[in-house]
Structure formats: structure tokens, C-alpha cells
Coordinates of C-alpha atoms in Angstrom, one line a residue:
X1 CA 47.0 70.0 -74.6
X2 CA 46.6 68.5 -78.1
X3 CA 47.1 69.8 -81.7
X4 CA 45.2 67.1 -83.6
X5 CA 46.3 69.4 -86.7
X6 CA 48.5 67.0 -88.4
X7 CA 47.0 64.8 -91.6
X8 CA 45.3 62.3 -90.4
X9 CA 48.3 59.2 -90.1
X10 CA 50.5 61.7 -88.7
X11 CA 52.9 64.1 -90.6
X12 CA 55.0 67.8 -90.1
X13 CA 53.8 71.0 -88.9
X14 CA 51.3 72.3 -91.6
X15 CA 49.7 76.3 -91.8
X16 CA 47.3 75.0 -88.7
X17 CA 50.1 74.8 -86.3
X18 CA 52.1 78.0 -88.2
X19 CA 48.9 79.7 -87.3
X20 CA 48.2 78.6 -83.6
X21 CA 51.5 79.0 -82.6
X22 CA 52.4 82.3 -84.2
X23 CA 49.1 83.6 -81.8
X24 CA 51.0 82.9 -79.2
X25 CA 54.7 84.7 -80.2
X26 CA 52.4 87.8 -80.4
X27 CA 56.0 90.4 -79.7
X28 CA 53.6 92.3 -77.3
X29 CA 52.5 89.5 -74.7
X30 CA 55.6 86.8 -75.7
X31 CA 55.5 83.9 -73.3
X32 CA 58.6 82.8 -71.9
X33 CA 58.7 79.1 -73.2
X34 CA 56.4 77.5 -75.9
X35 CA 56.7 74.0 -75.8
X36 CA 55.0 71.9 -78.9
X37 CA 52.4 69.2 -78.3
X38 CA 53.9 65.8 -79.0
X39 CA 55.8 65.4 -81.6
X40 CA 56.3 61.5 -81.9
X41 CA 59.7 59.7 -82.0
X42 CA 57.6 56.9 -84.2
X43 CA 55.4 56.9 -86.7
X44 CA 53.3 53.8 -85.5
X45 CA 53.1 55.0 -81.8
X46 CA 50.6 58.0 -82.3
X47 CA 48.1 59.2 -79.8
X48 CA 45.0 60.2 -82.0
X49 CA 46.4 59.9 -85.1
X50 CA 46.8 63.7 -86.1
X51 CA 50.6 64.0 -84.5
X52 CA 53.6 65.4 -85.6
X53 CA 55.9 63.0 -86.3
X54 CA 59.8 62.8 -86.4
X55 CA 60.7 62.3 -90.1
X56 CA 62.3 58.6 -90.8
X57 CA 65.3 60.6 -93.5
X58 CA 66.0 64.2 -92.0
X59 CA 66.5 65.6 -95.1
X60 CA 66.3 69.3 -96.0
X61 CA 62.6 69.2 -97.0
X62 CA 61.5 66.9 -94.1
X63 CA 62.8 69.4 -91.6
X64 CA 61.8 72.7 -93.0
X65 CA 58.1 72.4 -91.9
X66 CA 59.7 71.8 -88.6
X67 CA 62.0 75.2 -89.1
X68 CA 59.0 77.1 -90.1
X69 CA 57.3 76.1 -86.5
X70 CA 60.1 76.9 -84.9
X71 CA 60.3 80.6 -86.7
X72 CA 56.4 80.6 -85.8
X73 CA 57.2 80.5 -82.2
X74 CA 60.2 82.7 -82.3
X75 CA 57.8 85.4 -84.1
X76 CA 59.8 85.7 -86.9
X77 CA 57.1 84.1 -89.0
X78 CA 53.3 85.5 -89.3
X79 CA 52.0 82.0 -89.6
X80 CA 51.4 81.2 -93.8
X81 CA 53.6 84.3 -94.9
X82 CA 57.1 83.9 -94.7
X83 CA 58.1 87.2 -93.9
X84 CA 59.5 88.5 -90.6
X85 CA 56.8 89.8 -87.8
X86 CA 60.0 92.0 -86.2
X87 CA 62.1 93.6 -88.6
X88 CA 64.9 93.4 -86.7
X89 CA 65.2 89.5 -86.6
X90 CA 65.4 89.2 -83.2
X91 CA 62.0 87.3 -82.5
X92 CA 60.2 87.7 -79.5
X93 CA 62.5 86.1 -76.7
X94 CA 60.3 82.9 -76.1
X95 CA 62.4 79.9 -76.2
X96 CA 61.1 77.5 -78.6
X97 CA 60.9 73.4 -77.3
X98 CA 60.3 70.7 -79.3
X99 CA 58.4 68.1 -76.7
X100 CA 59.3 64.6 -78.0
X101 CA 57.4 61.7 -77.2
X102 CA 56.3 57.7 -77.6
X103 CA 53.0 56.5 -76.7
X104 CA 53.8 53.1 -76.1
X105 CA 51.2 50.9 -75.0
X106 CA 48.4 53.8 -74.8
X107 CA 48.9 54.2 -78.7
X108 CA 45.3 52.9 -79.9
X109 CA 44.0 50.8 -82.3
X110 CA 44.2 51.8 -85.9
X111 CA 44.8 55.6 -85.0
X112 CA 47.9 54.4 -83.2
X113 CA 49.3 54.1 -87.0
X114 CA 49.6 50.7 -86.8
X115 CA 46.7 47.2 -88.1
X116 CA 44.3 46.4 -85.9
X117 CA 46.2 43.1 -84.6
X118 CA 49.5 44.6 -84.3
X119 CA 50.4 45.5 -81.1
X120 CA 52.0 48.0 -79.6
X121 CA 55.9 48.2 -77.5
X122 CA 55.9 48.5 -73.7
X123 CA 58.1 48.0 -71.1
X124 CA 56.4 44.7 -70.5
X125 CA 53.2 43.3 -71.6
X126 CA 50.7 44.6 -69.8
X127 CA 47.3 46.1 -71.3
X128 CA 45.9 49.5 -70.8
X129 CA 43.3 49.2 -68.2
X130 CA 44.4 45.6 -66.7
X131 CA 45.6 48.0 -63.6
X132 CA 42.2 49.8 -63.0
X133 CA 41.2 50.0 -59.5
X134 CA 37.5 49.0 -60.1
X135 CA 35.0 49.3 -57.4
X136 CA 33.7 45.6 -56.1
X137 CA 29.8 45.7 -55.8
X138 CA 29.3 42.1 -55.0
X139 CA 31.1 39.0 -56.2
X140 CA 28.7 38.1 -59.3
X141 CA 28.5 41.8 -60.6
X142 CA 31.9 42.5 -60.3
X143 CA 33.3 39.5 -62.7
X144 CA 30.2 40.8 -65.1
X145 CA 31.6 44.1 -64.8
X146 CA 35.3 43.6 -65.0
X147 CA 34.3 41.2 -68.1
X148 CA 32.8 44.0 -69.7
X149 CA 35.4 46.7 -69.2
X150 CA 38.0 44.2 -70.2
X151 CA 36.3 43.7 -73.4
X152 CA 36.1 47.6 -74.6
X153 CA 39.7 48.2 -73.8
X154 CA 40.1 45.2 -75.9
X155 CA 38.4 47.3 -78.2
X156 CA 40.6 50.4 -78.3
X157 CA 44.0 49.3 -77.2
X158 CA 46.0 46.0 -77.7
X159 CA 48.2 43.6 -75.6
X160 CA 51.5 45.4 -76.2
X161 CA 54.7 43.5 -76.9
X162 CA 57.6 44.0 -74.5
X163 CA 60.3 45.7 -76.1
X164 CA 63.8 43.6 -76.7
X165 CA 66.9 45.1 -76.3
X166 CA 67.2 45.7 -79.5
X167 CA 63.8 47.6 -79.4
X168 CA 65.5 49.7 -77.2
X169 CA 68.7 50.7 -78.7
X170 CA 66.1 51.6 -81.3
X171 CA 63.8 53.3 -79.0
X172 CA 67.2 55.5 -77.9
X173 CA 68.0 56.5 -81.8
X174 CA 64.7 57.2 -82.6
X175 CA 64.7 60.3 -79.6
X176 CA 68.4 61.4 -80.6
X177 CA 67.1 61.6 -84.3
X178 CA 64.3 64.1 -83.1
X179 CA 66.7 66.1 -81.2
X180 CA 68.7 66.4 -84.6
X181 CA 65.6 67.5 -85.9
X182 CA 64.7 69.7 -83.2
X183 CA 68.3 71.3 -84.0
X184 CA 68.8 71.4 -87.3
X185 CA 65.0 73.5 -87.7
X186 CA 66.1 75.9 -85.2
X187 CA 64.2 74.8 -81.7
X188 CA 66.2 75.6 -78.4
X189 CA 65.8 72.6 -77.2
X190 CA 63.4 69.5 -76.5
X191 CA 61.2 68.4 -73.9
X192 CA 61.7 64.1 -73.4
X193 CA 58.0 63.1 -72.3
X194 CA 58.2 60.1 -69.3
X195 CA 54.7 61.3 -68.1
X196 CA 51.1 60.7 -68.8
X197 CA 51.4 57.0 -68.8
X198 CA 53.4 56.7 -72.3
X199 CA 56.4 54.5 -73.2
X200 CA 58.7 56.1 -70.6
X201 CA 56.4 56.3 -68.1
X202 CA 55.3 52.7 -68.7
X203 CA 59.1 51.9 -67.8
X204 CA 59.4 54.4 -64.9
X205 CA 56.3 52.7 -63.1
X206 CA 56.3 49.2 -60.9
X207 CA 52.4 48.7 -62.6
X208 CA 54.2 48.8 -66.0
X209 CA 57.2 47.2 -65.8
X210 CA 57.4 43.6 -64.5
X211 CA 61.1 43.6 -66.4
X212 CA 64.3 41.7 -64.9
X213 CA 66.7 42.9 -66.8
X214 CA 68.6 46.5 -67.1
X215 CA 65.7 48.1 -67.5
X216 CA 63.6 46.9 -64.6
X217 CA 61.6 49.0 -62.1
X218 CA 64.2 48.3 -59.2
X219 CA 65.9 51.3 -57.9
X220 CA 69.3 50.3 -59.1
X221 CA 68.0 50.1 -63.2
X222 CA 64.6 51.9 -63.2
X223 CA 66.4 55.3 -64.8
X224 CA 68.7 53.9 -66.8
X225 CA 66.9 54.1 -70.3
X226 CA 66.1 57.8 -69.1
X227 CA 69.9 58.4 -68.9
X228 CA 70.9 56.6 -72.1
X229 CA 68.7 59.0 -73.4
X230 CA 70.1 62.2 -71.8
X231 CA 73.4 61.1 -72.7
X232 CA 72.9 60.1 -76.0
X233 CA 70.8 63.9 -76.8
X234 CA 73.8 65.2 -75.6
X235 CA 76.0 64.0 -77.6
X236 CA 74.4 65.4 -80.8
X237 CA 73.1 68.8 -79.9
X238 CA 75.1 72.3 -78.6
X239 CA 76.2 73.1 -75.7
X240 CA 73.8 76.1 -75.3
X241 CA 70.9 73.3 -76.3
X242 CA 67.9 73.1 -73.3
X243 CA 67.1 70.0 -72.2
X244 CA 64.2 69.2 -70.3
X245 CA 62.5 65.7 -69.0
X246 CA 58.5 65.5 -67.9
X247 CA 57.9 63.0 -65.0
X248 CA 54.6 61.6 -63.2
X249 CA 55.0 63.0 -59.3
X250 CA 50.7 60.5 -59.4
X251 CA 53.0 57.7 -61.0
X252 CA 53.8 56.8 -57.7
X253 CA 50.9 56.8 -56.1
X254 CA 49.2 54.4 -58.5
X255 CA 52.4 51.7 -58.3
X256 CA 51.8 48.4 -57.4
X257 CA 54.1 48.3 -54.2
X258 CA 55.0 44.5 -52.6
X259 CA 54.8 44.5 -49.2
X260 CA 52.4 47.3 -48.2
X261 CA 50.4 45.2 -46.0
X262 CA 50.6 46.0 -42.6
X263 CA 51.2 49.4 -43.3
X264 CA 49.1 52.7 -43.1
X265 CA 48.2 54.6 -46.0
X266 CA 50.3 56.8 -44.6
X267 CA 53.4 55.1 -44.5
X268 CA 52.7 53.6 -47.8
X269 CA 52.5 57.3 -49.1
X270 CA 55.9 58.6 -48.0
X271 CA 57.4 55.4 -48.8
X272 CA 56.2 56.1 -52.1
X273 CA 56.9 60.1 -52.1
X274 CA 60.6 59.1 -51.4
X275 CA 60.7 56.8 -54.0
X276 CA 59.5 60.0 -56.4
X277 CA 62.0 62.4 -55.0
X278 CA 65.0 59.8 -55.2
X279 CA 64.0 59.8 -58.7
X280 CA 64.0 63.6 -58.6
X281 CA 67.5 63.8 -56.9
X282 CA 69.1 61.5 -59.5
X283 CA 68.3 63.3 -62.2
X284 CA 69.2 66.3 -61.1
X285 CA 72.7 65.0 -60.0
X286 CA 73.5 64.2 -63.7
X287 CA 74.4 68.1 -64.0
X288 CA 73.0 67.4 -67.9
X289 CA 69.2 68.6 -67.2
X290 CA 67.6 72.1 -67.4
X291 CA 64.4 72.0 -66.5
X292 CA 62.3 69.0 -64.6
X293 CA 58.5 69.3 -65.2
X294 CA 56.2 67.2 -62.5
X295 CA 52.7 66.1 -64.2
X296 CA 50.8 63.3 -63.1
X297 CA 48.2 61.1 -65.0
X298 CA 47.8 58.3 -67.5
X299 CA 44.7 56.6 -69.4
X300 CA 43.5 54.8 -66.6
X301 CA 43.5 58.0 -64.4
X302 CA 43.4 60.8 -67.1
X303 CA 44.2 63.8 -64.4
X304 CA 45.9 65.5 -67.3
X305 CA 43.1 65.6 -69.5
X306 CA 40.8 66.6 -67.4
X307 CA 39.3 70.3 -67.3
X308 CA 38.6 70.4 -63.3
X309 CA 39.4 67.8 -60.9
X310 CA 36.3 66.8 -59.2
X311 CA 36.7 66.9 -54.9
X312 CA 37.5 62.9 -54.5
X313 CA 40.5 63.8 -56.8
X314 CA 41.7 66.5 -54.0
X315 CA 44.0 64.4 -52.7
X316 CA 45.9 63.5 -56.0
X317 CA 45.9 67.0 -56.5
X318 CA 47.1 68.0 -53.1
X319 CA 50.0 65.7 -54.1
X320 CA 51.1 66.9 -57.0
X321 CA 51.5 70.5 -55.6
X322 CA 53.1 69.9 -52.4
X323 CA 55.5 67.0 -54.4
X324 CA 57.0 69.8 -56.4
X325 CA 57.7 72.3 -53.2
X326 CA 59.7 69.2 -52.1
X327 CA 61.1 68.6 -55.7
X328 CA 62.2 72.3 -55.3
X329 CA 63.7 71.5 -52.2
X330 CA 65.4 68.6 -52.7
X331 CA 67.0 69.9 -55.8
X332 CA 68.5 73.1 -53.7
X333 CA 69.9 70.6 -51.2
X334 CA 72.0 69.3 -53.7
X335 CA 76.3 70.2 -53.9
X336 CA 76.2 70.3 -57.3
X337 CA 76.7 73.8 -58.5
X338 CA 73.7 76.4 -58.8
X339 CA 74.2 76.5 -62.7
X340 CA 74.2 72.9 -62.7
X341 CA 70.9 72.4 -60.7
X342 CA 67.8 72.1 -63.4
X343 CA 64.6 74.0 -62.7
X344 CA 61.2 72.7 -61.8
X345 CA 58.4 73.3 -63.8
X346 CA 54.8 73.1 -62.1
X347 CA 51.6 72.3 -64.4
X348 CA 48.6 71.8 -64.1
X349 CA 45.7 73.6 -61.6
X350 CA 47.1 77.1 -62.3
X351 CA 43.7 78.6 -63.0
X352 CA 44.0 82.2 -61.7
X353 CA 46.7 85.4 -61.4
X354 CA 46.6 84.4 -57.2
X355 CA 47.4 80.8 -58.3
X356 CA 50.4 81.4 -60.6
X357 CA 52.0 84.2 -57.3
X358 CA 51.3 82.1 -54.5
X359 CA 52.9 78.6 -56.1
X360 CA 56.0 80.7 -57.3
X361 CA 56.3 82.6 -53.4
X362 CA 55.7 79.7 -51.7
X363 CA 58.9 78.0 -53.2
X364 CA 56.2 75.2 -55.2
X365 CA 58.1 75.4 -58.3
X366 CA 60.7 77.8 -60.3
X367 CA 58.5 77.9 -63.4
X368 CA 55.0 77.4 -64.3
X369 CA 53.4 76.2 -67.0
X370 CA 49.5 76.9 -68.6
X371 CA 47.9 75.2 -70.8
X372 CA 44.7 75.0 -71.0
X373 CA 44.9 78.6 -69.7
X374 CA 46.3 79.3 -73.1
X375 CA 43.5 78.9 -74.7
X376 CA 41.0 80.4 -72.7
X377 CA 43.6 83.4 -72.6
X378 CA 46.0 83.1 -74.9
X379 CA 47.9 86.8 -74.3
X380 CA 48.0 86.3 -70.5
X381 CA 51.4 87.0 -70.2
X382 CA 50.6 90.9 -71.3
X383 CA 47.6 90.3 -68.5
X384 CA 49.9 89.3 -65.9
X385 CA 52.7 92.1 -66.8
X386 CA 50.6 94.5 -66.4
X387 CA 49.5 93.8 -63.3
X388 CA 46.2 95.3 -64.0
X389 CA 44.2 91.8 -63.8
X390 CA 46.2 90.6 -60.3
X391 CA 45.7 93.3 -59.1
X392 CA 41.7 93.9 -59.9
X393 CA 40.5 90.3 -59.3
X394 CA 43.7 88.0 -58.4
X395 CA 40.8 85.3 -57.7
X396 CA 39.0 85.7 -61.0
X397 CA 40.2 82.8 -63.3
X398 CA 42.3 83.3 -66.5
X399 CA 39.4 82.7 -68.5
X400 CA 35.8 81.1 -68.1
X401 CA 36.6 77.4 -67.5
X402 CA 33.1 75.7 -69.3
X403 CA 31.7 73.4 -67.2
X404 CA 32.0 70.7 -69.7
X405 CA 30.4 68.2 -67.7
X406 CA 26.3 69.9 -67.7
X407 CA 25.0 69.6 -70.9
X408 CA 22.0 72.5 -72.3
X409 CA 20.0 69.5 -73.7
X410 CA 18.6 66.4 -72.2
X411 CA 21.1 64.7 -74.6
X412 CA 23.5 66.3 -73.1
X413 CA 22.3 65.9 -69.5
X414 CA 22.8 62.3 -70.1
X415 CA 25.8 61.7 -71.1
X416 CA 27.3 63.6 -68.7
X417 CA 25.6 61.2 -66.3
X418 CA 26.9 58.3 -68.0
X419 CA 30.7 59.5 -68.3
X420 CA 31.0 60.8 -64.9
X421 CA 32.6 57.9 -63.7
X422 CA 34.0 57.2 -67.2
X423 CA 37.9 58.8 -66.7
X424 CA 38.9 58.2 -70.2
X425 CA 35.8 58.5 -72.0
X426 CA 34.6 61.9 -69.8
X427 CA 37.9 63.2 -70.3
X428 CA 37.7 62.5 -74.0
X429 CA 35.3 64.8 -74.2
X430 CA 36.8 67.3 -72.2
X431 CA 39.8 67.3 -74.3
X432 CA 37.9 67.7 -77.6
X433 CA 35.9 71.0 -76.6
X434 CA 40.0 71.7 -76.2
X435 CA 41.1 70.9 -79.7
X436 CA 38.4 72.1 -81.2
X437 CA 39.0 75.8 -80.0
X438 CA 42.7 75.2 -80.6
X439 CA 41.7 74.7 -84.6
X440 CA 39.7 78.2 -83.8
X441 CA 42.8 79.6 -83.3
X442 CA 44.9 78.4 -85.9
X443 CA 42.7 79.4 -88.3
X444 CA 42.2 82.6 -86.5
X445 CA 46.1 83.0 -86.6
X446 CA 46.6 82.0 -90.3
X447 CA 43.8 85.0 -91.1
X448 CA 46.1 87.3 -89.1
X449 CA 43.1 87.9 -86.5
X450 CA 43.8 88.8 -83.4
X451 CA 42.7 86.4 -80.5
X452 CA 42.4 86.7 -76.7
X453 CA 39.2 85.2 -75.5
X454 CA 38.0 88.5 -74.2
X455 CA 36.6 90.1 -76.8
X456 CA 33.0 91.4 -76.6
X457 CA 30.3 89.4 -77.1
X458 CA 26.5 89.4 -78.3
X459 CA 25.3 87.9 -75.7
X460 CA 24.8 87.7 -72.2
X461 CA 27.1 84.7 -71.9
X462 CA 30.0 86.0 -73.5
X463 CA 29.6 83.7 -76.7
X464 CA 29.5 84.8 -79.8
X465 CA 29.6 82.6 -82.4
X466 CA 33.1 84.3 -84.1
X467 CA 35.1 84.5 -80.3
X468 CA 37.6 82.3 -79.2
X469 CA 37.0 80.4 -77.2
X470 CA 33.3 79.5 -78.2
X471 CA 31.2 79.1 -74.7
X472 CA 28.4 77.9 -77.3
X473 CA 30.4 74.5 -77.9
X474 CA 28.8 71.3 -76.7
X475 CA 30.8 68.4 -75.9
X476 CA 29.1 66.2 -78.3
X477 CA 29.5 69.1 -80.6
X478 CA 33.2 69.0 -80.1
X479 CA 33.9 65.2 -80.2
X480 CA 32.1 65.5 -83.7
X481 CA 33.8 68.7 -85.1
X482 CA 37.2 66.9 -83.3
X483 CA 36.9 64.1 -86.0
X484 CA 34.9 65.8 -89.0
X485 CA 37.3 67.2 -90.3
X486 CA 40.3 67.2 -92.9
X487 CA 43.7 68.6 -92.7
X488 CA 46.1 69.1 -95.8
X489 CA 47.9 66.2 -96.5
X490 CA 44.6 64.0 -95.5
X491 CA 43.7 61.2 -97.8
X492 CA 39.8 61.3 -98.6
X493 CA 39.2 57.4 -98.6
X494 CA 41.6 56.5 -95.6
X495 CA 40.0 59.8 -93.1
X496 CA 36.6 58.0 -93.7
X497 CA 37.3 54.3 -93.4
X498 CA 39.8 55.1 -90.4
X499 CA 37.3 57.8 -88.8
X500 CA 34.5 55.8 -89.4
X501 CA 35.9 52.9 -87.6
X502 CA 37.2 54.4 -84.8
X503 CA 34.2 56.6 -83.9
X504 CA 32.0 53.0 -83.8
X505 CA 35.3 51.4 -82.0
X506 CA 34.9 54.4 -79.6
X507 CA 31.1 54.3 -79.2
X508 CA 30.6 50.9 -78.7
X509 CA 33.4 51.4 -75.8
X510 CA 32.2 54.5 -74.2
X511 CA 28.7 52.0 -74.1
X512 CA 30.3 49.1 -72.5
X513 CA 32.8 51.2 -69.7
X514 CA 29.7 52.8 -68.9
X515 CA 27.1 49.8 -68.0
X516 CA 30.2 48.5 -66.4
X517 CA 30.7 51.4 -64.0

């Protein structure tokens, strides 16, 4: 899930997020938790270069965008009206989470918000893509190969720079500061993001961090920048103030382990699933967290991004579930008291009303989280109280997942065939059909429209050219209508040299990865 609503350096919420996110605090279907897309700690760290960003000075007029969101998601704000949706002032009962976050070493060129030969902070320095597990097709091919591949992420990500100590204590402000934001505009709390292969993750991994200092991968340091961050949000918020951390469970899989050979697979794997869950245990057993959400994922194996996971990712997937049933578990063994025990949060492959029952009765997970779901279906949770879709067709998904992957055209056709073993690049474009409905319904939520991707169509596919989401969407389409475009706050001259440049960056990538797989 990904705004890309922001201008196009990064900036505050603007009407396009107002309007997306008051779709969702709809009083009759209100979702129990809204969590924002990232919202980044620092200003030369972005993702895709359309993020929200935590203001340098929190002054009163840097943090009332960020108020206005938060009023949005409470329902007490229409979207580009300021006046209340309930007169009563109540809202609508969803907690509203500001999800904080640094992209560390997966922060690209030029759209990252930093020079092309400035490089980005990681735990160590280790490039994006230097990990890959490539497949070895002969000697010759696979230096010619591995030369190639090297060469485009050379193209869209630099060498990072691993972080000083100072870095760090910087690093720690920088979250506390958006937790002050997060307060100060009225959120409930904040989400820290140590998932999806950014700067937290890149510390919490062995394949990221070669560090021997207090913030090494060893078991004895490995959370410690984690907790200075806990601690430190603590110190500056309420008491009352949700606090929630998102952690890899496929982290683990991918880490480079010493001393595996000799071993099965098998014992290699629960060696590594009790590393996760000691990880799991300790955080819980600060009594300081509220919720724990597993996720799995980075840039060299986008899981996260990706619409469906295709059957030789089965396994990954079949780890993630059955990782947070023993998340759940571990967590309940714990003495600490019941109030003190945080929750686990389950995302990602909750496609249908059978999915969402069975991984809450089966003890997988206390809460559960949609997102892609959200589009496709954004008033599910008046869907799922009603009981009327369950109930009818508990198998019948919450809305019609495109197969992004077959193109109409022989354009299309082929370059599906070229990204299918693409991760990055075929999840791109997964991603972007995504945003591009997301913008559907920010601007459908700014007209005051109402949107819930299953309204009538005319035509046999369910696709009319004014519903949300729009089944007529190619993926090229998207990726184009994903750039080509201008928020408020964009400059003109900078959108087109910056855009310009990345799209022939990306292109000339997408072409190299490619050959080389």
C-alpha cells in the first residue's frame, strides 16, 4: 500500500489523502484501525518520492495538514470541507495510526530526495541486490549475468554509507519528533516500520548488518536500536498513546546464517524460526508495546508488493501464517500481565470473508489487517458485519483481484513475460495499477462520491470507466498514469527533469534485470 499523493520531493497530507482516507471513516462501515502509508522520519530517505514527510520545525502550520488527516480518519472531516461528518464530534471509533518509517538503503536514486552520488544510510554498507539469490546457468553466463544485474541496481540504488553513532542518535530523534507530530495533530498512536527491507529492517537482518558494535546482528545487541526507540517514543507521548512495531517473520528466512552446512533445510529453518520468535518474545517482554504486526518482504524479494504470490512462493507464504499462530502463542506464554501483552497483527493473503474467520479461530493472529482488500472493497467492514457476504459466498474474494500479470495486448503479453521473473520490476507494476486506483479514490472522496468497488457496471466485466476500482487498467497504463501526474505543491520544471530521469533510469533497468534473468 502506497499513497504516492504527496508533491513530488515529498511534503504533508494534501486534499488527495483528506479525500482517500475520509472514504474509508465512512460512520456506516468504520474500520477498526487506519494506519497511514509511510510517513518518513527523513526527508532524503523517501521511497518513490511522493511521501509524507515528518516536518524538520513542528510548528503550528507544519502539523495542521497532519491534524486534518488525522480528523479525516476520525470522520470528523469530509475530506476538503472542514466541517464535522457526525455532529456529535464523536468520530467514527477507528483509531487513527500514524506509520512512521526510513527507507534506508532501498531509498532510490534521485527520488530517494537525495543527488544522484549521494548515498544513502544503512546499517552497514551493503547494496540493494548484492544479496540476490540468482540462479547459476553455467559458469560463463552466470558472471555475464550477475554483471549485468549488478549494473542496473547500480542504476537505481547506491552503495549506502553505514550509519555512525552519531547517525544514530539522530536516526532515534528523528522517530521521537514524528511521534510528537503524530501527537500534537491528534493520531492515537504510531506504527515504527522495521519491515519490508528498510532502515530497521536492514539492522534487524544478519544480510544487512555486518556491524560489530552495539548495534550488531548478534542476539545480545541486534534489538537494541528498536528499544532506544520504544523508550525514547515513550517518553514524549501519553500514557493512553498506541504503540505498535512492524517486523519481517521472511527476514529470517533470507539471513545469511554461518554455519548451516551440514545441516537440513529443516534444521536450518527452525533454527531460524526461533531466532524470529526470540525476537517476538523480547519485545513483548518490554510491557511498552501494543500491537506486533508480522509482514515479510524487501526489494530483493518484494512479497509485500506483490498482488498474488505465485505457487514456488507457497512456502514463504506458508511461513508467514503459521509464524504468527506461534507469535500468538509465544506471546500468551508469557508472565507478564494480560494487559501488558501486545497484540498480533496478521497481513497480508487475507483475500476472502473465510480467510479473515479461519486465521482469527484458528488462534493465527488477534487482528488482521487488509490492504489491498481496501481498495478493491473499501466498505468491507459493513460487508463483513452484516454477515450477508460470509455467509452467501465465504470463498468469494473481497473484490476481483486483476490478474495483473496477462496483458489484453501483445504489448502487454510481453512484458509480462519479461517481468515474470523480474521481483522488483513485476511487482512495480503490480503496485502501480494499486496507486493509481488509490488516486481514484481520493478524488472520488474529495467529490463527496461514494465508493465501494461494487457498483454496477456497463459491461460484462464489471468495468466501467467511472467505477473504482477500474478492471479496464493496464499495467503499462498504470506505471504511466503512476508518474504523469502533478500533485499540489509539485514544481513544474523539477516533476519533468526528475520524472523524466527516473522513468529512463527505470527503463533501462527493467531492460537489463530482464536479459539477465
Amino acid at each position: 500500500m502506497y499513497e504516492h499523493l504527496a508533491s513530488f520531493s515529498g511534503g504533508p497530507p494534501n486534499d488527495y489523502h483528506l479525500g482517500l482516507y475520509s472514504t474509508w471513516a465512512d460512520s456506516s462501515s468504520p474500520w477498526g484501525m487506519v494506519m497511514t502509508g509511510n510517513v518518513q522520519v527523513a526527508r532524503g530517505h523517501q521511497t518513490l518520492g511522493r511521501d509524507m514527510l515528518v516536518p524538520v520545525q513542528l510548528t503550528d502550520d507544519a502539523v495542521a495538514p497532519y491534524a486534518r488527516l488525522a480528523r479525516a480518519i476520525h470522520g470528523l472531516d469530509s475530506g476538503i470541507s472542514s466541517t464535522d461528518a457526525n455532529p456529535d464530534g464523536t468520530g467514527n471509533g477507528t483509531l487513527a495510526i500514524m506509520q512512521l518509517s526510513h527507507a534506508g538503503r532501498q531509498s532510490p536514486n534521485i527520488i530517494g530526495g537525495r543527488g544522484f552520488f549521494e548515498s544513502p544510510l544503512s546499517a552497514s554498507s551493503i547494496r540493494v541486490g548484492t544479496s540476490k539469490r540468482r540462479r547459476q546457468s553455467g559458469h560463463a553466463s552466470y558472471l555475464l549475468n550477475d554483471l549485468i544485474a549488478n549494473f542496473s541496481y547500480w542504476l537505481l540504488f547506491q552503495k549506502p554509507r553505514e550509519m555512525s553513532i552519531a547517525d544514530i542518535d539522530e536516526l532515534v530523534q528523528q522517530f521521537i519528533n514524528g511521534a510528537i507530530l503524530a501527537t500534537r495533530s491528534g493520531f492515537d498512536g504510531v506504527q515504527i516500520h522495521a519491515a519490508h527491507g528498510y532502515l530497521l529492517s536492514q539492522f534487524l537482518s544478519s544480510k544487512t548488518n555486518k556491524r560489530h558494535d552495539a548495534y550488531s546482528a548478534s542476539p545480545e545487541t541486534v534489538l537494541n536500536l528498536l528499544q532506544r526507540l520504544v523508550t525514547g517514543i515513550r517518553a514524549v507521548t501519553p500514557k493512553n498513546f498506541i504503540l505498535g512495531i512492524k517486523i519481517n517473520s521472511a527476514d529470517y528466512m533470507d539471513s545469511d546464517d554461518a554455519g548451516t552446512q551440514g545441516h537440513s533445510q529443516k534444521e536450518v529453518e527452525a533454527e531460524q524460526e526461533k531466532r524470529a520468535l526470540d525476537h517476538v518474545r523480547a519485545l513483548a517482554s518490554w510491557g511498552t508495546l501494543d500491537f506486533i504486526e508480522i509482514s515479510g518482504g524487501d526489494y530483493e524479494n518484494p512479497d509485500f508488493m506483490e498482488s498474488s504470490l505465485p505457487p514456488t512462493k507457497s512456502r514463504r507464504q506458508a511461513f508467514f501464517s503459521s509464524f504468527s499462530r506461534l507469535a500468538v502463542q509465544t506471546i500468551a506464554s508469557l508472565p507478564t500481565p494480560q494487559q501488558q501483552r501486545p497484540l498480533i497483527l496478521l497481513t497480508g493473503g487475507l483475500r476472502t470473508p473465510a480467510a479473515l474467520s479461519s486465521a482469527l479461530t484458528a488462534g493465527h493472529a488477534d487482528l488482521l489487517g487488509i490492504g489491498r482488500g481496501a481498495i478493491l472493497c473499501p466498505h468491507l467492514p459493513a460487508l463483513l458485519a452484516s454477515g450477508a457476504a460470509a455467509a452467501a459466498e465465504p470463498d468469494l474474494p473481497l473484490g476481483r483481484d486483476p490478474d495483473l500479470r496477462t496483458g489484453a495486448s501483445p504489448l502487454e503479453n510481453a512484458v509480462s513475460a519479461l517481468t515474470a521473473n523480474v521481483k522488483l520490476i513485476g511487482a512495480g507494476f503490480d503496485m502501480a495499477w494499486y496507486v493509481v486506483n488509490i488516486r481514484r479514490m481520493a478524488l472520488a472522496g474529495m467529490r463527496g462520491s461514494r465508493t465501494n468497488g461494487t457498483s454496477e457496471s456497463d459491461d460484462e466485466h464489471g468495468a466501467g470507466r467511472g467505477q473504482i476500482p477500474d478492471y479496464e487498467l493496464s499495467r503499462m497504463g498504470a506505471l504511466l498514469d503512476m508518474w504523469c501526474w502533478t500533485a499540489p505543491g509539485d514544481d513544474w520544471a523539477w516533476k519533468f527533469w526528475a520524472t523524466g530521469l527516473g522513468c529512463a533510469v527505470l527503463l533501462l533497468a527493467f531492460a537489463m534485470v530482464s536479459y539477465a534473468r
